[in-house]
mmCIF file of C-alpha atoms and ligand atoms in Angstrom:
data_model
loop_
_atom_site.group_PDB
_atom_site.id
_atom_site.type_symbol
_atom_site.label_atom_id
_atom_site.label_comp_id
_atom_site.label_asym_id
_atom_site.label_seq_id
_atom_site.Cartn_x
_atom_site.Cartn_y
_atom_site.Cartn_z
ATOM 1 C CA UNK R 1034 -3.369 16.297 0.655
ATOM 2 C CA UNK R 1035 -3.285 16.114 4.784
ATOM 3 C CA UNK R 1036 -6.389 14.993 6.585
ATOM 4 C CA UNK R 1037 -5.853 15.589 9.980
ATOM 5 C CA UNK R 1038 -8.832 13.948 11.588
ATOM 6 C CA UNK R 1039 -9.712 10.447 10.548
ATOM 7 C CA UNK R 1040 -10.195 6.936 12.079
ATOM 8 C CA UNK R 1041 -8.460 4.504 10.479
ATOM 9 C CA UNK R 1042 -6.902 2.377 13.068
ATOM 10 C CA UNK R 1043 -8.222 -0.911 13.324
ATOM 11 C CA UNK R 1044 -10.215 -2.240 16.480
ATOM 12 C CA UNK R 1045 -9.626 1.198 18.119
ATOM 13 C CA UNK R 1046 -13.056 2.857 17.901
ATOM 14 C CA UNK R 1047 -15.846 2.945 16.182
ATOM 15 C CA UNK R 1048 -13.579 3.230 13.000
ATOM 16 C CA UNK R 1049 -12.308 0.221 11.201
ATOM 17 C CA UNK R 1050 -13.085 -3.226 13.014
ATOM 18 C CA UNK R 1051 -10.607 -5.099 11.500
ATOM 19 C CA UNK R 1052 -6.545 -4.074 9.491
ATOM 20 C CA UNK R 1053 -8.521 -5.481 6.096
ATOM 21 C CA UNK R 1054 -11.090 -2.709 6.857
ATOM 22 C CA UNK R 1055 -8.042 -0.081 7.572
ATOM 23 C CA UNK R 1056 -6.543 -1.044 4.256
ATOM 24 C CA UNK R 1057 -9.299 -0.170 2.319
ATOM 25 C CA UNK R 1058 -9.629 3.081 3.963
ATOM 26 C CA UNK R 1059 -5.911 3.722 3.188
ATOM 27 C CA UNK R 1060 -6.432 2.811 -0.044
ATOM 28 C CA UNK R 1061 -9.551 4.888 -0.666
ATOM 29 C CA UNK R 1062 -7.950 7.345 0.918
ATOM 30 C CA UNK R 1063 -4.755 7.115 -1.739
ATOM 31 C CA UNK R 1064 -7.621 7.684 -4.426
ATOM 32 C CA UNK R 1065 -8.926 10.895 -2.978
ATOM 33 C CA UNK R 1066 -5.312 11.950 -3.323
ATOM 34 C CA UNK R 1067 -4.447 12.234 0.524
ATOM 35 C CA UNK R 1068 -0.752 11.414 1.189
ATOM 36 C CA UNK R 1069 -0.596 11.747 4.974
ATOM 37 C CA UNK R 1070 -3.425 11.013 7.536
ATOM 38 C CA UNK R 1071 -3.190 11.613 11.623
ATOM 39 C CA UNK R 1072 -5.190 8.497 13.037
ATOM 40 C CA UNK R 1073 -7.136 10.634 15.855
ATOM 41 C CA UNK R 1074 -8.870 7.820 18.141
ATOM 42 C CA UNK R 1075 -11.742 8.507 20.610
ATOM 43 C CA UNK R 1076 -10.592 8.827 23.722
ATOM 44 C CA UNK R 1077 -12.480 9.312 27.285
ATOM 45 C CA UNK R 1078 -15.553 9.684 24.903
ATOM 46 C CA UNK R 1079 -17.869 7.156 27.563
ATOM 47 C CA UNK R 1080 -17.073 4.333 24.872
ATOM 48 C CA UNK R 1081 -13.217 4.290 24.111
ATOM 49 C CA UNK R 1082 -10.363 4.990 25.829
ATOM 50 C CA UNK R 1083 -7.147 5.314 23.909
ATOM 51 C CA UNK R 1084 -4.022 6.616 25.460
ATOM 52 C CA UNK R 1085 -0.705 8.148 23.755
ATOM 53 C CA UNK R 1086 1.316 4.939 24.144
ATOM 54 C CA UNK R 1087 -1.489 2.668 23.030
ATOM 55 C CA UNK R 1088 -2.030 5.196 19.468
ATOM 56 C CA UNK R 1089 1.635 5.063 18.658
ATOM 57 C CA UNK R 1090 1.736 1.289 19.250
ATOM 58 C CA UNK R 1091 -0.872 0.946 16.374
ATOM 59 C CA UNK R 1092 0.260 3.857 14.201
ATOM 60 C CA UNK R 1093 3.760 1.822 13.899
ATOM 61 C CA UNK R 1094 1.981 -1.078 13.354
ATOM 62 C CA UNK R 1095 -0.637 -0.206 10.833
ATOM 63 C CA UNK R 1096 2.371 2.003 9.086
ATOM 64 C CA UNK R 1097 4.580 -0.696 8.673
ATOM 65 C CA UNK R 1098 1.553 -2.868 7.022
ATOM 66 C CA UNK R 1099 1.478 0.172 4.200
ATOM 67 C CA UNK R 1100 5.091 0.076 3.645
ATOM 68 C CA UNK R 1101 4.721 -3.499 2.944
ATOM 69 C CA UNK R 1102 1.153 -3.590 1.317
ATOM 70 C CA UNK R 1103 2.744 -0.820 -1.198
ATOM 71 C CA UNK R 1104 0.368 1.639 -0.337
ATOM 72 C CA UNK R 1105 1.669 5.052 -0.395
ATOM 73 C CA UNK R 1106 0.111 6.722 2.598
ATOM 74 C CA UNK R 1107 1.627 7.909 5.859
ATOM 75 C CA UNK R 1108 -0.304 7.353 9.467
ATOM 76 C CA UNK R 1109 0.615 10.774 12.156
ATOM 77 C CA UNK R 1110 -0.307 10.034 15.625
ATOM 78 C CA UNK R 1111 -3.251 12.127 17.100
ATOM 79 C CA UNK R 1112 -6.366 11.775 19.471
ATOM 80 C CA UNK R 1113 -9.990 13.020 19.548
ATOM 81 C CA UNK R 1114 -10.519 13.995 22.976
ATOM 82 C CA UNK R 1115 -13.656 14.722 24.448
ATOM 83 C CA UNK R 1116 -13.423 17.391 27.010
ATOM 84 C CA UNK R 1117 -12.833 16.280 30.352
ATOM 85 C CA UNK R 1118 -11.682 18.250 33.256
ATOM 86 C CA UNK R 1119 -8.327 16.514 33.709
ATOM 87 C CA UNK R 1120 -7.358 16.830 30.257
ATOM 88 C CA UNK R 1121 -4.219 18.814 31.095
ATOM 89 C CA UNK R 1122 -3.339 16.342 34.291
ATOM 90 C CA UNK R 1123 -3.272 13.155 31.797
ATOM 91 C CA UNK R 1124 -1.586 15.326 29.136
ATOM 92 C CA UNK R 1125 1.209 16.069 31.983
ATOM 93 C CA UNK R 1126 1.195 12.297 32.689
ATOM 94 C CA UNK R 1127 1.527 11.054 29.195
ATOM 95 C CA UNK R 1128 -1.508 9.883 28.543
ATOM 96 C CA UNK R 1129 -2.697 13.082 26.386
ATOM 97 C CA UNK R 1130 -1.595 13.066 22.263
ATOM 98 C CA UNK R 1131 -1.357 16.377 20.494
ATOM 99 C CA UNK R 1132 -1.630 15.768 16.643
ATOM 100 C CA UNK R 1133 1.864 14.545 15.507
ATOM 101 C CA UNK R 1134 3.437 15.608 18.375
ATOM 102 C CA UNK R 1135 2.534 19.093 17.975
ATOM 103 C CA UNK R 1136 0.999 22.174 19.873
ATOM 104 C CA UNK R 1137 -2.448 21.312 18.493
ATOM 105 C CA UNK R 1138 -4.741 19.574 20.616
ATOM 106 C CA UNK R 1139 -8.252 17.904 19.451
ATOM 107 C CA UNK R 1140 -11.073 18.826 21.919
ATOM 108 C CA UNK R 1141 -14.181 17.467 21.038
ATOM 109 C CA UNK R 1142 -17.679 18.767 22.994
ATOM 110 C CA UNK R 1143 -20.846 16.211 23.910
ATOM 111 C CA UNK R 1144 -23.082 16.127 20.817
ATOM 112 C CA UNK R 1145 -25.678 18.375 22.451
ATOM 113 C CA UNK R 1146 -24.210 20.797 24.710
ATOM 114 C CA UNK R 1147 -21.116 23.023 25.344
ATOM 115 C CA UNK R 1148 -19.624 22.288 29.360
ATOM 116 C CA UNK R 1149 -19.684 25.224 31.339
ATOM 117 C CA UNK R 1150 -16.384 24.822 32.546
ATOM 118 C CA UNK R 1151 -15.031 24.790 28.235
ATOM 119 C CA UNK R 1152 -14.125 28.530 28.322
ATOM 120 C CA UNK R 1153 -11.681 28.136 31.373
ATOM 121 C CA UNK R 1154 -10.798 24.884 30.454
ATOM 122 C CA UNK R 1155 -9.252 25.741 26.657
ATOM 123 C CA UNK R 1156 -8.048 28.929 27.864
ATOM 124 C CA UNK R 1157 -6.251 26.828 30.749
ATOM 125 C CA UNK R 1158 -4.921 24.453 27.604
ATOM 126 C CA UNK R 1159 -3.445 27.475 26.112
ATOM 127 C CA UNK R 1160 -1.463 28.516 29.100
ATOM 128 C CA UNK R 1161 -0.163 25.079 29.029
ATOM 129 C CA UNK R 1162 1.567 26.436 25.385
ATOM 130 C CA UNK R 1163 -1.046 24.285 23.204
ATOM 131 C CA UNK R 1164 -3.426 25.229 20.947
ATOM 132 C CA UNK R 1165 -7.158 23.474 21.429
ATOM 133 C CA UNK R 1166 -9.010 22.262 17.892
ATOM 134 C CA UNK R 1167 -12.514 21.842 18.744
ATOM 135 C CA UNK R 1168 -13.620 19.330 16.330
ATOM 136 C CA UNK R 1169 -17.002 19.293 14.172
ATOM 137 C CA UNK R 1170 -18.821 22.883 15.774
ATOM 138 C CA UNK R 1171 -21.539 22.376 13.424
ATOM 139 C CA UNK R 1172 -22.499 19.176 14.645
ATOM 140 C CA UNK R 1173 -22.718 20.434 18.378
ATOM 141 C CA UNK R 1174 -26.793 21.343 19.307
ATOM 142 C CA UNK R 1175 -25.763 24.344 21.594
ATOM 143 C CA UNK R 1176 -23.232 25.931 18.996
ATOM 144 C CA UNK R 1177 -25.955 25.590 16.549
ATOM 145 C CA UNK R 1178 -28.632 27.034 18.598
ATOM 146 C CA UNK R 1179 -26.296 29.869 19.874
ATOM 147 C CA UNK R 1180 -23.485 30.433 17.520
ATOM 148 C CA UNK R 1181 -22.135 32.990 20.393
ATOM 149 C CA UNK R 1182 -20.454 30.127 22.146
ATOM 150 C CA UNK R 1183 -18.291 29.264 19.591
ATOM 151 C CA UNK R 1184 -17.200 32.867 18.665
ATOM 152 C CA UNK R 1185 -16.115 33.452 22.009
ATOM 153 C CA UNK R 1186 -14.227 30.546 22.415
ATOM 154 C CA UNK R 1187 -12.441 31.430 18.810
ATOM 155 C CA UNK R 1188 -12.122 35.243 19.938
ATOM 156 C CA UNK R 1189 -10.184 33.477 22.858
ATOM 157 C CA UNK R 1190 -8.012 31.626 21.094
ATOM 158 C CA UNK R 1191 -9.631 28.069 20.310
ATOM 159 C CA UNK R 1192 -9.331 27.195 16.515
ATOM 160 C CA UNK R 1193 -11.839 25.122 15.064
ATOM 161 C CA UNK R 1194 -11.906 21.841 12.407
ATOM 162 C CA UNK R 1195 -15.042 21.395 9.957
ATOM 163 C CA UNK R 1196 -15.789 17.618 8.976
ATOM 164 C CA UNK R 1197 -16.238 18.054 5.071
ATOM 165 C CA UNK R 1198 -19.372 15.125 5.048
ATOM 166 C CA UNK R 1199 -20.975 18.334 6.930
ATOM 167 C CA UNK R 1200 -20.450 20.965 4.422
ATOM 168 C CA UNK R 1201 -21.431 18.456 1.754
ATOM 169 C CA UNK R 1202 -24.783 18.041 3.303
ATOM 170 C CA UNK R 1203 -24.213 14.364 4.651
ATOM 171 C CA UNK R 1204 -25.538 15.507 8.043
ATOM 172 C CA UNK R 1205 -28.677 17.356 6.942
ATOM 173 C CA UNK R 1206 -29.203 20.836 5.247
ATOM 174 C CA UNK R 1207 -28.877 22.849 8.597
ATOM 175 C CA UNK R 1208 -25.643 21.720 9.498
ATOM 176 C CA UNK R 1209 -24.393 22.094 6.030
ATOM 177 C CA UNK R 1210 -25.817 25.659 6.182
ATOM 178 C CA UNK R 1211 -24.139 26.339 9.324
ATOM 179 C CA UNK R 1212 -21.168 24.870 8.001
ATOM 180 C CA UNK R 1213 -20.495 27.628 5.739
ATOM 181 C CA UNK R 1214 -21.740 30.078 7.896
ATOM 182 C CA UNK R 1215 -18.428 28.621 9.856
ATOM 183 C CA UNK R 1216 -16.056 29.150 7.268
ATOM 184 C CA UNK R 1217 -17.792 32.874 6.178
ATOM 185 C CA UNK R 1218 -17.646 33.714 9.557
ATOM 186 C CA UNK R 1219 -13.368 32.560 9.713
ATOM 187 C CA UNK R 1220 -14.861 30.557 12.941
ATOM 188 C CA UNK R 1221 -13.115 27.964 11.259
ATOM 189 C CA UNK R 1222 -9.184 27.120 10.140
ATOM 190 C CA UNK R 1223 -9.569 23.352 8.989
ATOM 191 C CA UNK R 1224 -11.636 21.191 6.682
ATOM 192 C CA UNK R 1225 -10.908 17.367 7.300
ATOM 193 C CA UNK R 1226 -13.086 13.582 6.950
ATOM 194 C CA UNK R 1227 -13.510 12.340 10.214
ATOM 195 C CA UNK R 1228 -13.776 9.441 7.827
ATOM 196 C CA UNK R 1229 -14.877 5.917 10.096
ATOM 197 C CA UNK R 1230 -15.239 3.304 7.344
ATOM 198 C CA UNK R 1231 -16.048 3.039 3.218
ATOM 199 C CA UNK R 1232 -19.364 3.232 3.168
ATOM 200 C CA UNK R 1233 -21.192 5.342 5.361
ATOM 201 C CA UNK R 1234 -18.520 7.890 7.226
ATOM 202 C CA UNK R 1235 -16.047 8.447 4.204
ATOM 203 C CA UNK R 1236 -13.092 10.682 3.355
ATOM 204 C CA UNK R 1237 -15.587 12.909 1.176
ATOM 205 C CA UNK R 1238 -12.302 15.417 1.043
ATOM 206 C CA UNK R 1239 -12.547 15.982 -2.908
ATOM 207 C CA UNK R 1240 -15.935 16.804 -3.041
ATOM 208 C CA UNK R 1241 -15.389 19.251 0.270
ATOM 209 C CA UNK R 1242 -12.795 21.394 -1.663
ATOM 210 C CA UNK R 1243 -14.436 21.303 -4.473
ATOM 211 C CA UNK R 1244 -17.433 22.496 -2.860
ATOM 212 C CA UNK R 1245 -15.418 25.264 -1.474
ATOM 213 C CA UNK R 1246 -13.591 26.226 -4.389
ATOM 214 C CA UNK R 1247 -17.349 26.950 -6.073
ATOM 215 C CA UNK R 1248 -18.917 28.569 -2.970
ATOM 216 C CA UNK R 1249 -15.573 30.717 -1.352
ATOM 217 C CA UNK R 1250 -12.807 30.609 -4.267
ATOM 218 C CA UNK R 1251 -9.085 28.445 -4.241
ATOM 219 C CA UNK R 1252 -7.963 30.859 -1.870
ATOM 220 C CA UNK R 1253 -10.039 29.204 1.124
ATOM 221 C CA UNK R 1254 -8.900 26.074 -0.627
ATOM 222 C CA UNK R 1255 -4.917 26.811 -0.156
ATOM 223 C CA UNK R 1256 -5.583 28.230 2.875
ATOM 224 C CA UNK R 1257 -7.385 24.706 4.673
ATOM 225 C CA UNK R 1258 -4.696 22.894 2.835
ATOM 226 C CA UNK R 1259 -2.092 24.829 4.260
ATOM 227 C CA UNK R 1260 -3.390 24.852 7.556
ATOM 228 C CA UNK R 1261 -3.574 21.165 7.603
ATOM 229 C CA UNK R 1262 0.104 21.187 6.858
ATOM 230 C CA UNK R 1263 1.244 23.632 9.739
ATOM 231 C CA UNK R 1264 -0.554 21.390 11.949
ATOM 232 C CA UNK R 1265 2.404 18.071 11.071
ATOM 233 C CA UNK R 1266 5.047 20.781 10.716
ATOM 234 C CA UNK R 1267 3.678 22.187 14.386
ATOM 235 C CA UNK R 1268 3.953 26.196 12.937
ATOM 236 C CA UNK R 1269 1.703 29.055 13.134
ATOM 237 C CA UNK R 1270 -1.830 28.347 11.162
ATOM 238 C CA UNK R 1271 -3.583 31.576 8.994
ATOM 239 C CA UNK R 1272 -6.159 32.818 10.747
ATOM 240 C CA UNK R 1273 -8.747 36.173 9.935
ATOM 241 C CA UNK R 1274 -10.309 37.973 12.803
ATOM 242 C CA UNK R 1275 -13.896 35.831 13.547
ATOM 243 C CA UNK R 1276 -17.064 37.417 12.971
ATOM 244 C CA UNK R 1277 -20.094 36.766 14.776
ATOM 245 C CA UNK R 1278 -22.781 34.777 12.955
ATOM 246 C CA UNK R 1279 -26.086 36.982 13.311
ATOM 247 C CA UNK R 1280 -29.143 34.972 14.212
ATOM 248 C CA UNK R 1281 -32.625 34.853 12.698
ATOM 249 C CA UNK R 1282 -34.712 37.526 13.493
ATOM 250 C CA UNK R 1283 -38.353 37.809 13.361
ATOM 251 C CA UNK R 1284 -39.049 38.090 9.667
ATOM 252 C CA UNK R 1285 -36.557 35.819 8.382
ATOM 253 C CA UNK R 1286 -34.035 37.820 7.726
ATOM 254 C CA UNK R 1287 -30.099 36.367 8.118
HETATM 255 FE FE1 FE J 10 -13.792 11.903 15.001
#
């Protein structure tokens, strides 16, 4: 199993403090039966800043510490960027990480709202030949309030990653709710952990498929799993045509 957004880096982010803490993600990780993580740092988030050279600096390093620690899981460079306008000027200069390398960019919105300027700006990404992921939808206020926003921005292109501690519930029945609305609606192409630490922000992957399996049948299984893997081999993902998510109307009616 891939998870392609996860912070496992040590003394990066708000992830792992310290390479002890990083092992036992790995190894938890190894558990859940994931084989290959990309380490996606914050970056320009108001707290962290992590540029491309600095991520593949640690990547190598924390890889080489598995090789020798025996633990058989692989580290991908990637980035969790939260929009800004120059995203595609640092990109140009280097200082921009797609996820291994790839055409597929992490673009992650403020917690409450959705910029004005995101429409132009991830259809501006896609001229530039990459494809924006915006990370964890159903944790964004706006989306929630006015699933609209995130249709269009799928209708134009953007693909979208659901964190599986959301679907599970972890983050409160709405968002879980929403969650699947996402993946009914194919407003979303990958399920992944976000995972921080062991305790409180874990992998949680298992229990996501599993969850999906019950709820949406193995073929949405195969077809998150597969994503994740055109992602590290950079080809085309599976994608259906999105469907807008109706909103409540007056007597409670979906
Ligand atoms: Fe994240």
């Amino acid at each position: 199993m891939i998870d392609i957004h996860c912070h496992i880096l040590p003394g990066v982010d708000d992830g792992p403090t310290t390479l002890e803490e990083s092992l036992m993600m790995a190894r938890e990780a190894v558990n859940e039966g994931i084989k290959t993580i990309i380490a996606t740092p914050h970056h320009r988030n108001n707290r962290y800043e992590n540029n491309k050279e600095q991520i593949l600096q640690h990547v190598s390093n924390l890889n080489e510490v598995l090789v020798k620690e025996n633990i058989p899981l692989s580290i991908l460079p990637g980035q969790e960027n939260r929009i800004f306008g120059e995203v595609l000027e640092d990109y140009r200069n280097g200082e921009i990480l797609t996820l291994n390398n790839s055409k597929y960019l992490f673009i992650e919105f403020p917690t409450a709202s959705v910029p004005k300027y995101a429409d132009r700006l991830l259809y501006e990404i896609q001229i530039e030949g990459l494809t924006p992921i915006i990370v964890h939808p159903e944790r964004n206020k706006e989306i929630l309030e006015n699933p609209d926003i995130l249709y269009n921005l799928v209708n134009n292109g953007a693909l979208t990653q659901v964190t599986a501690a959301s679907i599970l519930g972890y983050f409160g029945k709405s968002i879980k709710k929403f969650s699947k609305k996402l993946v009914e609606s194919n407003l979303t192409h990958f399920l992944a952990s976000d995972a921080h630490n062991t305790h409180n922000r874990t992998f949680a992957l298992n229990n996501a498929f599993e969850l999906i399996r019950e709820d949406f049948g193995m073929d949405y299984v195969y077809l998150f799993m597969e994503n994740a893997d055109k992602v590290i081999t950079d080809s085309a993902i599976y994608k259906e045509i999105p469907l807008v998510i109706k909103k409540k109307r007056f007597f409670g009616i979906l």
